[in-house]
Each structure stands twice: as structure tokens, then as C-alpha cells.
mmCIF file of N, CA, C and O in Angstrom:
data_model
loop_
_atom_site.group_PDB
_atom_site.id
_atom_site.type_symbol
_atom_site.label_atom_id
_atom_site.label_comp_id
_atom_site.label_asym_id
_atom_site.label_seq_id
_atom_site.Cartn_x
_atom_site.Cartn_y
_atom_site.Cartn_z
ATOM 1 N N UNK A 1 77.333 91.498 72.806
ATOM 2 C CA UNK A 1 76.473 92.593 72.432
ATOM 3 C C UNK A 1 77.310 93.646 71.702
ATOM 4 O O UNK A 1 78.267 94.195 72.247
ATOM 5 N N UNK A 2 77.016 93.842 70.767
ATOM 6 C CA UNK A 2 77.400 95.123 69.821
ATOM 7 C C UNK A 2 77.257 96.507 70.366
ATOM 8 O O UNK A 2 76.214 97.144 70.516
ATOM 9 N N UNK A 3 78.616 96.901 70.665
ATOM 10 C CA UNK A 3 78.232 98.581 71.263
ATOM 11 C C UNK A 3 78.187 99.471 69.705
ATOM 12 O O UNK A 3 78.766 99.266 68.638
ATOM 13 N N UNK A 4 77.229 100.512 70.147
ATOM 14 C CA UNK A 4 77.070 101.635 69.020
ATOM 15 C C UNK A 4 77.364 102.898 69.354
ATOM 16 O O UNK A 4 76.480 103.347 70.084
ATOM 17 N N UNK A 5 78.369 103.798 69.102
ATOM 18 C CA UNK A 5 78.800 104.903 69.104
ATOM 19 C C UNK A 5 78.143 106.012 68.077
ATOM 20 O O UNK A 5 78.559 105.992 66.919
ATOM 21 N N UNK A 6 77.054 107.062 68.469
ATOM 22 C CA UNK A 6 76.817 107.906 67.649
ATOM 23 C C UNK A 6 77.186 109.818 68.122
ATOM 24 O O UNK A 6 76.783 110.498 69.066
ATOM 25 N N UNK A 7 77.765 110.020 67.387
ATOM 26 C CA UNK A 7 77.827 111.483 67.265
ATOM 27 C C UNK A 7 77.598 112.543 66.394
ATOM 28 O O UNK A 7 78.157 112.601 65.299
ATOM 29 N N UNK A 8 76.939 113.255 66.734
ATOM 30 C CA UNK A 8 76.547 114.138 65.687
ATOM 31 C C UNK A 8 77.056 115.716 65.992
ATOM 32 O O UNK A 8 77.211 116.235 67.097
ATOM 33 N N UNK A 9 77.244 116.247 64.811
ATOM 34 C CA UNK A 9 78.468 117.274 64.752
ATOM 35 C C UNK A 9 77.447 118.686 63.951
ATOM 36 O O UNK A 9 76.558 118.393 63.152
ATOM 37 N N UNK A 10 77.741 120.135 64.305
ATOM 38 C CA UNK A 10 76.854 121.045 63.439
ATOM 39 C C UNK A 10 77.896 122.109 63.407
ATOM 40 O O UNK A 10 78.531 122.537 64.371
ATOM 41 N N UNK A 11 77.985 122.499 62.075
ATOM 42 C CA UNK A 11 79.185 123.309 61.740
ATOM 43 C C UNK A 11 78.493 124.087 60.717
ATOM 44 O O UNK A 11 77.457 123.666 60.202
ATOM 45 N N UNK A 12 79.286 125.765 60.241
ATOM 46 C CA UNK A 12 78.873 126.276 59.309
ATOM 47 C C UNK A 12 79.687 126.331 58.334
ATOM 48 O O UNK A 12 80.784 126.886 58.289
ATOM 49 N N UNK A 13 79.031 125.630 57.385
ATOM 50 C CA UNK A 13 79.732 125.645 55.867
ATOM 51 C C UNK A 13 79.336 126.720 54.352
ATOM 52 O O UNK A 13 78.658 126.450 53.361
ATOM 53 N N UNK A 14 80.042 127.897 54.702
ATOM 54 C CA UNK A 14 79.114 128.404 53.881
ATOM 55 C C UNK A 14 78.223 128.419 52.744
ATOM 56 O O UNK A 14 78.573 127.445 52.077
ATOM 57 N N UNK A 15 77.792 128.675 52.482
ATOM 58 C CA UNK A 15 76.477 129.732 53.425
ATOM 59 C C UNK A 15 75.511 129.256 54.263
ATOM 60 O O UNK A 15 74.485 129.846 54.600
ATOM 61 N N UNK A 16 75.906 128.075 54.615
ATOM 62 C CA UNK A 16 74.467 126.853 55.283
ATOM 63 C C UNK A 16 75.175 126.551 56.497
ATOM 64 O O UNK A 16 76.402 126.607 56.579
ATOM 65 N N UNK A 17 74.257 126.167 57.626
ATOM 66 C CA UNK A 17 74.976 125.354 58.761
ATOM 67 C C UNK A 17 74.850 124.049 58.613
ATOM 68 O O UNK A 17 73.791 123.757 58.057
ATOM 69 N N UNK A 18 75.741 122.846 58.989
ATOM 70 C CA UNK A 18 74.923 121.162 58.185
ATOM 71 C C UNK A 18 75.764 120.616 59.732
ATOM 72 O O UNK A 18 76.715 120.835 60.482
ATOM 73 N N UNK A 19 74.496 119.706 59.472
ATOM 74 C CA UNK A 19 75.151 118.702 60.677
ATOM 75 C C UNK A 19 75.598 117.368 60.126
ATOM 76 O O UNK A 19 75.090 116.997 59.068
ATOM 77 N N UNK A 20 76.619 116.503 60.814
ATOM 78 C CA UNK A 20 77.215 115.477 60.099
ATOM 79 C C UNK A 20 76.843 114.272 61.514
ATOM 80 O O UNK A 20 77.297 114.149 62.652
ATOM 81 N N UNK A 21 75.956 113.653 60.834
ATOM 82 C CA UNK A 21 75.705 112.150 62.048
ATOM 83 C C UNK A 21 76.290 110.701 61.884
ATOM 84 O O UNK A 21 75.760 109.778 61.264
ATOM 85 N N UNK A 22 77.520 110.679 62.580
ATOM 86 C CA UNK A 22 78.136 109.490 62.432
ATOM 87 C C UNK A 22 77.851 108.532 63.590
ATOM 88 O O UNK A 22 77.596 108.792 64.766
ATOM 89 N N UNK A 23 77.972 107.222 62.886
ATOM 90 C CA UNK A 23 77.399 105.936 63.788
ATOM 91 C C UNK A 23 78.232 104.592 63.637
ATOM 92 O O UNK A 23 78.099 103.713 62.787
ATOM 93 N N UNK A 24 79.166 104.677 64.741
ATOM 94 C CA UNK A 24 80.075 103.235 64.445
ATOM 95 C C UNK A 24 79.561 102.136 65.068
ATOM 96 O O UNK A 24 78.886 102.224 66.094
ATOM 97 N N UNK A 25 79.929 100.723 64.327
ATOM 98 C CA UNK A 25 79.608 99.624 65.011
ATOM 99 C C UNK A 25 79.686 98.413 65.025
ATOM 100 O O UNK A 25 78.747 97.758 64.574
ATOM 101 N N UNK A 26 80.775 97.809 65.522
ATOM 102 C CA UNK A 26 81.205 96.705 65.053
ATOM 103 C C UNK A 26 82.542 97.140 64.724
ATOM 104 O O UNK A 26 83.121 96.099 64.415
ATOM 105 N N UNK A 27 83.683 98.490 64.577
ATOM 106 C CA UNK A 27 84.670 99.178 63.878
ATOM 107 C C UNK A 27 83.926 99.412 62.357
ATOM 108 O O UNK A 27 84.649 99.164 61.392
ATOM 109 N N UNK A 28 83.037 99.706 62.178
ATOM 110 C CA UNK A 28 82.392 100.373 60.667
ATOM 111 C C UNK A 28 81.441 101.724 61.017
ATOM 112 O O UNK A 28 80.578 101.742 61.895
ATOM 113 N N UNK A 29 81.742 102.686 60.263
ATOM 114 C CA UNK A 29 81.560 103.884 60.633
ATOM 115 C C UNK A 29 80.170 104.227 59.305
ATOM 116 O O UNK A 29 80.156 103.705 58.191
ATOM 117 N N UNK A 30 79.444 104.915 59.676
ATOM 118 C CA UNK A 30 78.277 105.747 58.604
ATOM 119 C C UNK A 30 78.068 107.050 59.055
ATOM 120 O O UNK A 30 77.872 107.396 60.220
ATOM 121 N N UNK A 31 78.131 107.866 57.895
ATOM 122 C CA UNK A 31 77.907 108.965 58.144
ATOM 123 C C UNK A 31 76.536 109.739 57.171
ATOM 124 O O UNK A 31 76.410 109.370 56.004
ATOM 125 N N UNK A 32 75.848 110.493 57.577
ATOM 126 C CA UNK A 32 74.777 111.132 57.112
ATOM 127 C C UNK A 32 74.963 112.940 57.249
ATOM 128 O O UNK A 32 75.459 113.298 58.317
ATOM 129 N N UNK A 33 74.660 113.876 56.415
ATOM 130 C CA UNK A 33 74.657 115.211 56.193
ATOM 131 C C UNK A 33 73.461 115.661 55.866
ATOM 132 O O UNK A 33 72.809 115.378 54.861
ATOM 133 N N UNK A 34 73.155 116.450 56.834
ATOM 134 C CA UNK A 34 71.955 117.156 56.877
ATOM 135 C C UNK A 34 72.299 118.670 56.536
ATOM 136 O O UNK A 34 73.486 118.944 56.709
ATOM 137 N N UNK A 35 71.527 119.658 56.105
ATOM 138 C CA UNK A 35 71.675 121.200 55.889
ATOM 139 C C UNK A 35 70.807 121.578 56.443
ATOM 140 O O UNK A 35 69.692 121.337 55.982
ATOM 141 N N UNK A 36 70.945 122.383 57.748
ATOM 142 C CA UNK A 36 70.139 123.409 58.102
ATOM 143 C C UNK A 36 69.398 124.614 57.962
ATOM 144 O O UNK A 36 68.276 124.788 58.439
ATOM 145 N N UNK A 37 70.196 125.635 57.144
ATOM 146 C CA UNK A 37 70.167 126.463 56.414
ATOM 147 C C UNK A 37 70.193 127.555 57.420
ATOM 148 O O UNK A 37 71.408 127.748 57.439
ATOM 149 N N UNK A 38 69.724 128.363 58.229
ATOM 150 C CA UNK A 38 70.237 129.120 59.555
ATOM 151 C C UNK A 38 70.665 128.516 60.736
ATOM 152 O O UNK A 38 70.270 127.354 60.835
ATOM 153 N N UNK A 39 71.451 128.985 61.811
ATOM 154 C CA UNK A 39 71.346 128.209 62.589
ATOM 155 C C UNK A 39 70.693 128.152 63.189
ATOM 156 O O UNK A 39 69.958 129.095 63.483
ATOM 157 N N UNK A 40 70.602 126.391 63.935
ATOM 158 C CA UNK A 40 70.010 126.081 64.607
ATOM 159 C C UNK A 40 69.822 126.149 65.832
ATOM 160 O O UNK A 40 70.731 126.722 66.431
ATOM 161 N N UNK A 41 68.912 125.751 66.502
ATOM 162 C CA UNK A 41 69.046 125.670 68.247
ATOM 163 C C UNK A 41 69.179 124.489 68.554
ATOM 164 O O UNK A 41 68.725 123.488 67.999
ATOM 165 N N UNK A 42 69.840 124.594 69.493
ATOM 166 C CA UNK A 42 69.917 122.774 70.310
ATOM 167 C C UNK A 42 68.482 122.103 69.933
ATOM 168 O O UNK A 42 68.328 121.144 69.177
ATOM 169 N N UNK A 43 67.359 122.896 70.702
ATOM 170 C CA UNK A 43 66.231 121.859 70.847
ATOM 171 C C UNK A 43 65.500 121.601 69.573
ATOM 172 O O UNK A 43 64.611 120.781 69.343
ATOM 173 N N UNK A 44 66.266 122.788 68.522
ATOM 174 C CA UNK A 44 65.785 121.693 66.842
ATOM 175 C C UNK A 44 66.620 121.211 66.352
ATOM 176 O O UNK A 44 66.353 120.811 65.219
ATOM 177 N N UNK A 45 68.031 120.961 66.840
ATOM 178 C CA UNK A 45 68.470 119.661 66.584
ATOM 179 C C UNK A 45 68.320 118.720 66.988
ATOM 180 O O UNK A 45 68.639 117.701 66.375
ATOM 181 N N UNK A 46 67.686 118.708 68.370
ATOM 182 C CA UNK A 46 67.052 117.298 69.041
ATOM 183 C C UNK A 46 65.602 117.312 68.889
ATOM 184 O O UNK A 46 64.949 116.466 69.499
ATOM 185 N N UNK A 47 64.844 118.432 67.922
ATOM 186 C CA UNK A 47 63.443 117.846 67.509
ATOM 187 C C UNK A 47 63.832 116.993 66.076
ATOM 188 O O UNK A 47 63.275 115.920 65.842
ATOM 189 N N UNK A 48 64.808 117.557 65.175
ATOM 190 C CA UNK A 48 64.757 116.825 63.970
ATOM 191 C C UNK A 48 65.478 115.533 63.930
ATOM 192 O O UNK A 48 65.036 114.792 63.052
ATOM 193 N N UNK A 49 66.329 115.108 64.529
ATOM 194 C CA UNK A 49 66.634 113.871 65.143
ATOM 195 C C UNK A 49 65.701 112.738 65.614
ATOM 196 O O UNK A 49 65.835 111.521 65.481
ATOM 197 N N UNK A 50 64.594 113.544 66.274
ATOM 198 C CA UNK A 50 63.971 112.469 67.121
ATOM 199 C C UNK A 50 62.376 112.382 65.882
ATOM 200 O O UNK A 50 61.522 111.506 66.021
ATOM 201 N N UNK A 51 62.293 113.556 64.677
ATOM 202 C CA UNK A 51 61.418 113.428 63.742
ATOM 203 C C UNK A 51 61.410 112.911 62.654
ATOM 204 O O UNK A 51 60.522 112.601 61.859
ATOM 205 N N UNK A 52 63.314 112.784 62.687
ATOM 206 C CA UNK A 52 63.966 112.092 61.204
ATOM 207 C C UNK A 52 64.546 110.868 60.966
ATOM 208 O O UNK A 52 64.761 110.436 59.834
ATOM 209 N N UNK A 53 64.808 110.291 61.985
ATOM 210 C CA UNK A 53 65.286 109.504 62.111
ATOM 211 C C UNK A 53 65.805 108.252 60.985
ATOM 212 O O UNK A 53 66.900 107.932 60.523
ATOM 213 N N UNK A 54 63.936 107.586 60.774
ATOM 214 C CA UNK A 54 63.734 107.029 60.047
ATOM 215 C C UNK A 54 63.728 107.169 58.587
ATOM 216 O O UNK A 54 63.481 106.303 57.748
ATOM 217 N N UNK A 55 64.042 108.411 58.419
ATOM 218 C CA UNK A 55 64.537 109.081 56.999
ATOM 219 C C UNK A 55 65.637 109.218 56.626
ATOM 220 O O UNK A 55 65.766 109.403 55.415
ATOM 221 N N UNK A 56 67.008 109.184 57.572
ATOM 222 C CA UNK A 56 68.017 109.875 57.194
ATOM 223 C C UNK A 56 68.697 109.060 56.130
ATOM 224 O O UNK A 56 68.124 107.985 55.951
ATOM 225 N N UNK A 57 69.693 109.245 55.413
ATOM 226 C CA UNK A 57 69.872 108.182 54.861
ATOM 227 C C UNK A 57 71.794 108.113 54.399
ATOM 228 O O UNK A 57 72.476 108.826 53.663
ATOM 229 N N UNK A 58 72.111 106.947 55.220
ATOM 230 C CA UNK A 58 73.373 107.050 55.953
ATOM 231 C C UNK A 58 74.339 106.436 54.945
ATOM 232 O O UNK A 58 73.730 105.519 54.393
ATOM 233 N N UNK A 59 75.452 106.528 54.512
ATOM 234 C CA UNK A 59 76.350 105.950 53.043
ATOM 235 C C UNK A 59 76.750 104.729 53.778
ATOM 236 O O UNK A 59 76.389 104.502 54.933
ATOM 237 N N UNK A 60 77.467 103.991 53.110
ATOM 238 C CA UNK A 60 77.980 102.497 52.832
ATOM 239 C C UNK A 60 78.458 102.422 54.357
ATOM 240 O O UNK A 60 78.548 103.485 54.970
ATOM 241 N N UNK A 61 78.808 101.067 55.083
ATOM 242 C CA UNK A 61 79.841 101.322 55.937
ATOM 243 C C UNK A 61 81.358 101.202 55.453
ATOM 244 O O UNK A 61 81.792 100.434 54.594
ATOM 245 N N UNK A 62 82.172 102.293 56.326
ATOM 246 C CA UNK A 62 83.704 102.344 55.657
ATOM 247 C C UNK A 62 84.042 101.585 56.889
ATOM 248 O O UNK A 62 83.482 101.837 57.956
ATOM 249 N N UNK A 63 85.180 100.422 56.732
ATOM 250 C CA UNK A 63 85.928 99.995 58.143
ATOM 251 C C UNK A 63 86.944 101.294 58.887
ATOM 252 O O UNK A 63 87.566 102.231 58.386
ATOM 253 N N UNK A 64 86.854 101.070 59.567
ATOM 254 C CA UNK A 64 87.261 101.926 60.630
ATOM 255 C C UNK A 64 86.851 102.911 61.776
ATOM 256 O O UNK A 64 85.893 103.649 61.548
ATOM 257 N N UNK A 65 87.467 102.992 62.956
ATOM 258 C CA UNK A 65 86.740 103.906 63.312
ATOM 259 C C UNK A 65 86.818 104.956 63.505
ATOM 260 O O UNK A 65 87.992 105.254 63.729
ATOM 261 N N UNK A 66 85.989 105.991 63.562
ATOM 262 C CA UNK A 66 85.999 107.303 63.262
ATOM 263 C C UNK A 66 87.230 108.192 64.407
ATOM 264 O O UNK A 66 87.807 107.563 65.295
ATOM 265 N N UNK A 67 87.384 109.179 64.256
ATOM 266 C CA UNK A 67 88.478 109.688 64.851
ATOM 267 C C UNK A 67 87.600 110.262 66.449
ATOM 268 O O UNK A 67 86.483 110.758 66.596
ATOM 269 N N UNK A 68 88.819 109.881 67.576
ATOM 270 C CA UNK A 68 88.137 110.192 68.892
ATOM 271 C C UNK A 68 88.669 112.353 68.839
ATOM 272 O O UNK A 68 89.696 112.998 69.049
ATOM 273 N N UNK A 69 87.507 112.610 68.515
ATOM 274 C CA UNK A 69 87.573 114.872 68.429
ATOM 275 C C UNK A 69 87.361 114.943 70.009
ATOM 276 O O UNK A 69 86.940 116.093 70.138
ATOM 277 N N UNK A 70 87.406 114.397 71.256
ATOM 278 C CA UNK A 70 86.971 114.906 72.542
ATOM 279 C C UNK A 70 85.825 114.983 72.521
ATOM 280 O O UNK A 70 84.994 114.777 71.637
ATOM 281 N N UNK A 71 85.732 115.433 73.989
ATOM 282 C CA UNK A 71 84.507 115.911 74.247
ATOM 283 C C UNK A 71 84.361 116.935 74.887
ATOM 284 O O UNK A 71 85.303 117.242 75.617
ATOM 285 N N UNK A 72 83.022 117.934 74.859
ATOM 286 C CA UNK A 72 82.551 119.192 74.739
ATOM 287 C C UNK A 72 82.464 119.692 76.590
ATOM 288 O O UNK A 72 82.552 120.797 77.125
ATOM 289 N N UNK A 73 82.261 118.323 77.148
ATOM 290 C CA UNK A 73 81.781 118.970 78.750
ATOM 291 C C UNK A 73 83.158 119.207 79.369
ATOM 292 O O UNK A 73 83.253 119.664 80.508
#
């Protein structure tokens, strides 16, 4: 079974806040950039996630895998 690693990241780049959703699998990484434009709140980053899904639209896969940044808890 194929494990899938996704993380998604929200940073401010000026003048916009953008979130970056990466998804490895298999060691091949995709990434997608979204712009928020103010910031956001948690629960509209987990409404537009769960509204966009099927829209986003993620670049080529690159081999490798993405860099382990920690974690937040």
C-alpha cells in the first residue's frame, strides 16, 4: 500500500498570505499555491480545502522527498 504524506503550509508573502499544499508519494512530491489575500482563519483554511479540492491544480511530480520542517504540536 502506498503511504501519502500531505502538508500544507500558510505564510505571508507580500502583500498576500498563500498557502503551499504539498503531497508525497511513492518518494515524488507535488506542490500547489493558493493566495489568500488577508489572512486567514484556520476554519477557512479547512473550509477551502475540503471545497477545493477537486480544483486545485498540483505541478509535475519532482522525485524526492520533500524536506522533514517539524512539527507544530
Amino acid at each position: 500500500m502506498a503511504q501519502v504524506i500531505a502538508r500544507f503550509t500558510v505564510f505571508f508573502e507580500d502583500p498576500f498570505w498563500v498557502g503551499v499544499y504539498e503531497r508525497e508519494t511513492d518518494g515524488a512530491v507535488q506542490a500547489c499555491r493558493v493566495v489568500f489575500g488577508p489572512e486567514p482563519k484556520d476554519y477557512t483554511v479547512y473550509a477551502f480545502l475540503l471545497e477545493n479540492w477537486h480544483r486545485l491544480s498540483f505541478g509535475p511530480p519532482v522525485a524526492g522527498g520533500a524536506p522533514d520542517r517539524g512539527s507544530n504540536r
